[in-house]
Coordinates of C-alpha atoms in Angstrom, one line a residue:
Chain W
M1392 CA 0.0 0.0 0.0
S1393 CA 1.5 3.3 -1.0
E1394 CA 1.4 6.5 1.1
H1395 CA 1.0 9.9 -0.3
V1396 CA 4.3 11.4 -1.3
D1397 CA 4.7 14.8 -3.0
K1398 CA 6.2 14.4 -6.5
A1399 CA 7.1 17.0 -9.0
S1400 CA 7.9 17.1 -12.7
M1401 CA 11.5 17.9 -13.6
P1402 CA 13.2 19.3 -16.7
L1403 CA 14.2 16.3 -18.8
E1404 CA 17.9 17.2 -18.8
R1405 CA 17.8 16.5 -15.0
V1406 CA 17.3 12.8 -15.6
R1407 CA 21.1 12.2 -15.3
R1408 CA 20.9 13.4 -11.7
Y1409 CA 19.1 10.2 -10.8
L1410 CA 20.4 7.7 -13.4
E1411 CA 24.0 8.6 -13.9
P1412 CA 24.9 7.3 -10.3
G1413 CA 24.0 3.8 -11.6
P1414 CA 21.1 2.6 -9.4
I1415 CA 19.2 -0.6 -10.0
V1416 CA 15.8 0.4 -11.4
L1417 CA 12.4 -1.2 -11.9
V1418 CA 11.1 -1.2 -15.5
S1419 CA 7.4 -1.3 -15.8
S1420 CA 5.6 -2.1 -19.1
A1421 CA 2.2 -3.0 -20.5
W1422 CA 0.8 -4.5 -23.6
E1423 CA -2.9 -5.2 -24.2
D1424 CA -4.2 -6.5 -20.9
Q1425 CA -0.9 -7.5 -19.5
R1426 CA 1.5 -5.5 -17.3
N1427 CA 4.9 -6.4 -15.8
I1428 CA 7.9 -5.2 -13.9
M1429 CA 11.6 -6.2 -14.3
T1430 CA 14.8 -5.2 -12.5
M1431 CA 17.5 -3.5 -14.6
G1432 CA 21.1 -2.6 -13.7
W1433 CA 22.6 -2.3 -17.2
H1434 CA 21.7 1.2 -18.3
T1435 CA 23.4 4.5 -19.1
V1436 CA 22.5 8.0 -19.8
M1437 CA 23.4 8.8 -23.4
A1438 CA 22.3 12.5 -24.0
F1439 CA 20.8 15.5 -22.3
A1440 CA 18.6 16.8 -25.1
P1441 CA 16.8 14.8 -26.3
S1442 CA 17.0 13.0 -23.0
L1443 CA 18.3 9.6 -24.0
V1444 CA 18.9 6.4 -21.9
G1445 CA 20.3 3.2 -23.3
C1446 CA 19.8 -0.2 -21.6
I1447 CA 20.0 -3.9 -22.0
I1448 CA 16.7 -5.8 -21.8
S1449 CA 17.4 -9.5 -22.4
S1450 CA 14.9 -11.3 -24.7
S1451 CA 14.7 -13.9 -22.0
N1452 CA 12.7 -11.5 -19.8
H1453 CA 8.9 -11.8 -19.8
S1454 CA 8.8 -8.0 -20.2
Y1455 CA 10.8 -8.1 -23.5
E1456 CA 7.9 -8.8 -25.8
M1457 CA 5.6 -6.2 -24.1
I1458 CA 8.3 -3.6 -24.3
R1459 CA 9.2 -4.5 -27.9
R1460 CA 5.6 -4.3 -29.0
S1461 CA 4.5 -1.2 -27.1
G1462 CA 7.8 0.7 -27.7
E1463 CA 7.3 2.2 -24.3
C1464 CA 8.3 1.6 -20.7
V1465 CA 8.7 3.5 -17.4
I1466 CA 12.0 3.4 -15.6
N1467 CA 11.2 3.7 -11.8
L1468 CA 13.8 4.4 -9.2
P1469 CA 13.5 2.4 -6.0
T1470 CA 15.2 3.3 -2.7
T1471 CA 16.6 1.0 0.0
A1472 CA 13.2 0.9 1.6
L1473 CA 12.2 -1.3 -1.4
A1474 CA 15.2 -3.7 -1.3
D1475 CA 13.0 -6.8 -0.6
Q1476 CA 10.6 -5.9 -3.4
V1477 CA 13.5 -5.3 -5.8
V1478 CA 14.8 -8.8 -5.1
D1479 CA 11.4 -10.3 -5.4
V1480 CA 10.7 -8.6 -8.7
G1481 CA 14.0 -10.0 -10.0
N1482 CA 13.3 -13.5 -8.7
S1483 CA 9.8 -14.1 -10.1
S1484 CA 8.4 -14.2 -13.6
G1485 CA 5.6 -12.2 -15.0
A1486 CA 4.6 -15.3 -17.0
E1487 CA 3.5 -16.8 -13.7
V1488 CA 2.4 -14.0 -11.4
D1489 CA 1.3 -10.4 -11.5
K1490 CA 4.3 -8.8 -9.9
F1491 CA 2.5 -5.7 -8.7
E1492 CA 0.3 -8.0 -6.6
R1493 CA 2.9 -10.4 -5.6
C1494 CA 5.4 -7.7 -4.5
G1495 CA 2.9 -5.3 -3.0
L1496 CA 3.6 -2.5 -5.5
T1497 CA 1.0 0.0 -6.7
A1498 CA 0.4 0.7 -10.4
Q1499 CA -0.5 4.2 -11.2
P1500 CA -1.3 5.7 -14.6
A1501 CA 1.7 7.4 -16.3
E1502 CA 1.3 10.8 -18.0
K1503 CA 2.4 10.0 -21.5
V1504 CA 2.8 6.3 -21.9
S1505 CA 0.5 3.3 -21.4
A1506 CA 2.9 1.5 -19.1
P1507 CA 2.1 2.1 -15.4
L1508 CA 4.2 3.9 -12.9
I1509 CA 5.2 2.1 -9.7
D1510 CA 3.9 4.5 -7.1
E1511 CA 6.2 3.4 -4.2
C1512 CA 9.3 4.4 -6.2
H1513 CA 11.2 7.7 -5.7
A1514 CA 11.2 8.8 -9.3
H1515 CA 9.7 7.8 -12.6
F1516 CA 11.0 8.3 -16.2
E1517 CA 8.5 7.7 -18.9
C1518 CA 10.2 6.4 -22.0
R1519 CA 9.4 6.0 -25.7
L1520 CA 11.6 3.9 -28.0
F1521 CA 14.1 6.1 -29.8
D1522 CA 16.4 3.7 -31.6
D1523 CA 16.3 -0.1 -31.8
S1524 CA 19.2 -0.5 -34.2
L1525 CA 21.2 -2.5 -31.6
V1526 CA 18.3 -4.6 -30.2
E1527 CA 18.8 -7.6 -32.4
R1528 CA 22.6 -7.8 -31.8
Y1529 CA 22.8 -6.8 -28.1
N1530 CA 19.3 -6.4 -26.7
F1531 CA 20.3 -2.7 -26.4
F1532 CA 17.4 -0.3 -26.4
I1533 CA 17.8 3.5 -26.7
W1534 CA 14.9 5.3 -25.0
E1535 CA 13.8 9.0 -25.1
V1536 CA 12.6 10.1 -21.7
I1537 CA 9.5 12.1 -22.5
S1538 CA 8.2 12.8 -18.9
A1539 CA 10.1 12.7 -15.6
R1540 CA 8.9 13.1 -12.0
A1541 CA 10.5 12.6 -8.6
A1542 CA 9.6 12.8 -4.9
V1543 CA 10.4 16.3 -3.6
L1544 CA 12.1 14.8 -0.5
P1545 CA 14.5 13.4 0.4
E1546 CA 16.8 15.3 -1.9
Y1547 CA 19.3 12.4 -2.0
P1548 CA 17.5 9.1 -1.2
E1549 CA 19.4 6.0 -0.5
T1550 CA 19.6 3.9 -3.7
L1551 CA 20.6 0.4 -4.5
H1552 CA 23.5 -0.5 -6.8
Y1553 CA 23.7 -4.1 -7.8
T1554 CA 27.0 -6.0 -7.8
G1555 CA 25.7 -9.4 -8.6
D1556 CA 25.7 -12.4 -6.1
G1557 CA 22.7 -11.0 -4.2
I1558 CA 24.7 -8.0 -2.9
F1559 CA 23.8 -4.4 -3.4
M1560 CA 25.9 -1.3 -2.6
V1561 CA 24.0 1.5 -1.0
A1562 CA 24.6 5.1 -2.1
G1563 CA 23.1 8.1 -0.3
K1564 CA 25.9 9.9 1.5
I1565 CA 27.0 13.0 -0.5
I1566 CA 30.4 14.5 -1.3
D1567 CA 30.0 18.1 -2.5
R1568 CA 33.0 19.3 -4.6
R1569 CA 31.3 22.2 -6.3
D1570 CA 34.0 24.7 -5.1
R1571 CA 36.7 22.7 -6.9
F1572 CA 34.9 22.8 -10.3
L1573 CA 35.4 25.4 -13.0
P1574 CA 32.1 27.3 -13.3
Q1575 CA 31.7 26.1 -16.9
M1576 CA 32.0 22.5 -15.8
L1577 CA 29.0 22.7 -13.5
Chain Z
M71 CA 52.9 8.9 -5.5
S72 CA 51.4 5.4 -5.4
E73 CA 51.9 2.9 -2.6
H74 CA 52.1 -0.8 -3.2
V75 CA 48.7 -2.4 -3.3
D76 CA 48.2 -6.1 -4.0
K77 CA 46.1 -6.5 -7.2
A78 CA 44.9 -9.7 -8.8
S79 CA 43.5 -10.6 -12.2
M80 CA 39.8 -11.5 -12.3
P81 CA 37.7 -13.6 -14.7
L82 CA 36.2 -11.2 -17.2
E83 CA 32.6 -12.0 -16.4
R84 CA 33.3 -10.4 -12.9
V85 CA 33.7 -7.0 -14.5
R86 CA 30.0 -6.3 -13.8
R87 CA 30.8 -6.6 -10.0
Y88 CA 32.6 -3.2 -10.3
L89 CA 30.9 -1.4 -13.1
E90 CA 27.2 -2.3 -12.8
P91 CA 26.9 -0.2 -9.6
G92 CA 27.6 2.8 -11.8
P93 CA 30.7 4.5 -10.4
I94 CA 32.4 7.4 -12.0
V95 CA 35.5 6.0 -13.8
L96 CA 38.8 7.4 -15.2
V97 CA 39.5 6.4 -18.8
S98 CA 43.1 6.5 -19.8
S99 CA 44.3 6.4 -23.3
A100 CA 47.5 6.8 -25.4
W101 CA 48.3 7.5 -29.1
E102 CA 51.8 7.9 -30.4
D103 CA 53.7 10.0 -27.8
Q104 CA 50.6 11.4 -26.1
R105 CA 48.6 10.1 -23.1
N106 CA 45.5 11.4 -21.4
I107 CA 42.8 10.7 -18.7
M108 CA 39.1 11.7 -18.8
T109 CA 36.3 11.2 -16.3
M110 CA 33.3 9.1 -17.5
G111 CA 29.9 8.5 -15.8
W112 CA 27.9 7.4 -18.9
H113 CA 28.6 3.7 -19.2
T114 CA 26.9 0.4 -18.9
V115 CA 27.8 -3.3 -18.8
M116 CA 26.3 -4.9 -22.0
A117 CA 27.3 -8.6 -21.8
F118 CA 29.2 -11.2 -19.7
A119 CA 30.9 -13.2 -22.4
P120 CA 32.4 -11.5 -24.4
S121 CA 32.8 -9.0 -21.6
L122 CA 31.2 -5.9 -23.1
V123 CA 31.0 -2.3 -21.8
G124 CA 29.2 0.5 -23.7
C125 CA 30.0 4.2 -23.0
I126 CA 29.6 7.7 -24.3
I127 CA 32.9 9.5 -25.1
S128 CA 32.1 12.9 -26.4
S129 CA 34.0 14.1 -29.4
S130 CA 34.7 17.3 -27.5
N131 CA 37.1 15.4 -25.2
H132 CA 40.8 15.7 -25.9
S133 CA 40.9 11.9 -25.4
Y134 CA 38.4 11.2 -28.2
E135 CA 40.9 11.2 -31.1
M136 CA 43.4 9.1 -29.1
I137 CA 40.8 6.6 -28.3
R138 CA 39.3 6.6 -31.8
R139 CA 42.7 6.1 -33.4
S140 CA 44.1 3.5 -31.0
G141 CA 40.9 1.6 -30.6
E142 CA 42.0 1.0 -27.0
C143 CA 41.5 2.4 -23.5
V144 CA 41.7 1.5 -19.8
I145 CA 38.7 2.0 -17.6
N146 CA 40.1 2.7 -14.1
L147 CA 38.0 2.6 -10.9
P148 CA 38.8 5.4 -8.4
T149 CA 37.7 5.3 -4.8
T150 CA 36.6 8.2 -2.6
A151 CA 40.3 8.7 -1.6
L152 CA 40.7 10.1 -5.1
A153 CA 37.7 12.5 -5.1
D154 CA 39.9 15.6 -5.6
Q155 CA 41.9 14.0 -8.4
V156 CA 38.7 12.9 -10.2
V157 CA 37.4 16.4 -10.1
D158 CA 40.7 17.8 -11.3
V159 CA 40.8 15.3 -14.2
G160 CA 37.4 16.4 -15.2
N161 CA 38.2 20.1 -14.9
S162 CA 41.4 20.3 -17.0
S163 CA 42.2 19.5 -20.6
G164 CA 44.8 17.1 -21.9
A165 CA 45.4 19.7 -24.7
E166 CA 47.0 21.9 -22.1
V167 CA 48.5 19.7 -19.4
D168 CA 49.7 16.2 -18.8
K169 CA 46.9 15.1 -16.4
F170 CA 49.0 12.3 -14.8
E171 CA 51.5 15.0 -13.7
R172 CA 49.0 17.7 -12.9
C173 CA 46.8 15.4 -10.8
G174 CA 49.6 13.3 -9.2
L175 CA 48.5 10.1 -10.8
T176 CA 50.9 7.3 -11.7
A177 CA 50.9 5.7 -15.2
Q178 CA 51.7 2.0 -15.3
P179 CA 52.0 -0.3 -18.3
A180 CA 48.8 -2.3 -19.0
E181 CA 49.0 -6.0 -19.8
K182 CA 47.3 -6.1 -23.2
V183 CA 46.8 -2.5 -24.5
S184 CA 49.1 0.5 -25.1
A185 CA 47.1 2.8 -22.9
P186 CA 48.5 3.1 -19.4
L187 CA 46.8 2.1 -16.1
I188 CA 46.3 4.6 -13.4
D189 CA 48.0 2.9 -10.5
E190 CA 46.2 4.7 -7.7
C191 CA 42.9 3.3 -8.8
H192 CA 41.2 0.3 -7.2
A193 CA 40.6 -1.7 -10.4
H194 CA 41.6 -1.6 -14.1
F195 CA 39.7 -2.9 -17.1
E196 CA 41.7 -3.0 -20.3
C197 CA 39.5 -2.5 -23.3
R198 CA 39.7 -3.0 -27.1
L199 CA 37.1 -1.5 -29.4
F200 CA 34.4 -4.1 -30.2
D201 CA 31.8 -2.1 -32.1
D202 CA 31.8 1.5 -33.3
S203 CA 28.5 1.5 -35.2
L204 CA 26.9 4.0 -32.9
V205 CA 30.0 6.3 -32.5
E206 CA 29.1 8.7 -35.3
R207 CA 25.5 9.1 -34.2
Y208 CA 25.8 9.1 -30.4
N209 CA 29.5 9.0 -29.5
F210 CA 28.7 5.5 -28.1
F211 CA 31.6 3.1 -28.0
I212 CA 31.2 -0.7 -27.3
W213 CA 34.4 -2.1 -25.7
E214 CA 35.5 -5.6 -25.1
V215 CA 37.3 -5.9 -21.7
I216 CA 40.3 -8.1 -22.5
S217 CA 42.1 -8.0 -19.1
A218 CA 40.8 -7.0 -15.7
R219 CA 42.5 -6.6 -12.3
A220 CA 41.5 -5.2 -8.9
A221 CA 43.0 -4.6 -5.5
V222 CA 42.5 -7.6 -3.3
L223 CA 41.3 -5.3 -0.4
P224 CA 39.1 -3.7 0.5
E225 CA 36.4 -6.0 -0.9
Y226 CA 33.9 -3.2 -1.2
P227 CA 35.7 0.1 -1.6
E228 CA 33.9 3.4 -1.3
T229 CA 33.2 4.6 -4.9
L230 CA 32.0 7.9 -6.3
H231 CA 28.7 8.2 -8.3
Y232 CA 28.3 11.5 -10.1
T233 CA 25.0 13.3 -10.0
G234 CA 26.1 16.5 -11.9
D235 CA 26.4 19.9 -10.2
G236 CA 29.7 19.0 -8.5
I237 CA 28.0 16.5 -6.3
F238 CA 28.9 12.8 -5.9
M239 CA 27.0 10.1 -4.1
V240 CA 29.2 7.6 -2.2
A241 CA 28.5 3.9 -2.3
G242 CA 30.3 1.4 -0.1
K243 CA 27.9 0.1 2.5
I244 CA 26.5 -3.3 1.6
I245 CA 23.1 -4.9 1.7
D246 CA 23.3 -8.7 1.4
R247 CA 20.1 -10.3 0.2
R248 CA 21.6 -13.6 -1.0
D249 CA 19.2 -15.6 1.2
R250 CA 16.2 -14.0 -0.6
F251 CA 17.4 -15.0 -4.1
L252 CA 16.5 -18.2 -6.0
P253 CA 19.7 -20.2 -6.4
Q254 CA 19.5 -20.0 -10.2
M255 CA 19.3 -16.2 -10.0
L256 CA 22.7 -15.8 -8.2

């Protein structure tokens, strides 16, 4: 059950703020009357404008066909509070269960895509397929983020960064080095 | 000045252990009598075997031509102990200074590529160009890691994860959820 959390839209070039640190994310998708969630750790920011994100979605995932057919998904950012749900999403198959129900996650309508948001997550990046030229060879999708929202607080939530072997690193502590940067590099 | 740290080779499919969490990395390169270092935060693991890593290297970087011509680089993993050097590498240009000298970093010969390692870093991934089909459109390089080494200790060093605006998140604390995984998912 989700609690009410204030979330605000952000300019699309701010997506890097959340994804460049490399967190594990939950990708939600829908096609016809099906919906699903998968975990994803293999992604990278690719451009500010248009706001592009590249990622690997293996064709062995139940989500693959839904994502391929719809050409849409939502990248949701979970915090450490959702560590168990993240593991459970990665360790079950949408072919057998509805992962929203199984994992106690709440689907909410997105603004610009048919795929649902996962309300319990800290941030949501609605994506439309931008380039599928490397999908066949590498399962590499390039997405354009067309809408982005994040919880207003906390400013730097604790996020999960997967290392394999069931172990996550936690990021959340901040090092501020703004005063060491050249102004044009900020 | 670097101190002696025991480093060991690793199987190439273990590269994800270090790069999937999304740390900022230092990319070293060489061409003819030049060498350089650049910071990079836009990268993703793409495959276990061959061990593939994709990344954005903007053509505005002084390293770009060296990397393009040599078809090689080393991805080096810095820890929080190198936060100031990471900032300084990102805020100077190899067209004007030798960044190894300017930032007090030590070049060491790599095993399989001409680009030097940065000895002070925790881990080193020697890369050979695997696929440049998206370089012209996105500055997106796909590398095959052909040799990988890491410091034996600490097992989980504190790494830097860039958010933009001069601010890094620090990862290092661990959450172990192995007992919640299905055996085949580990």
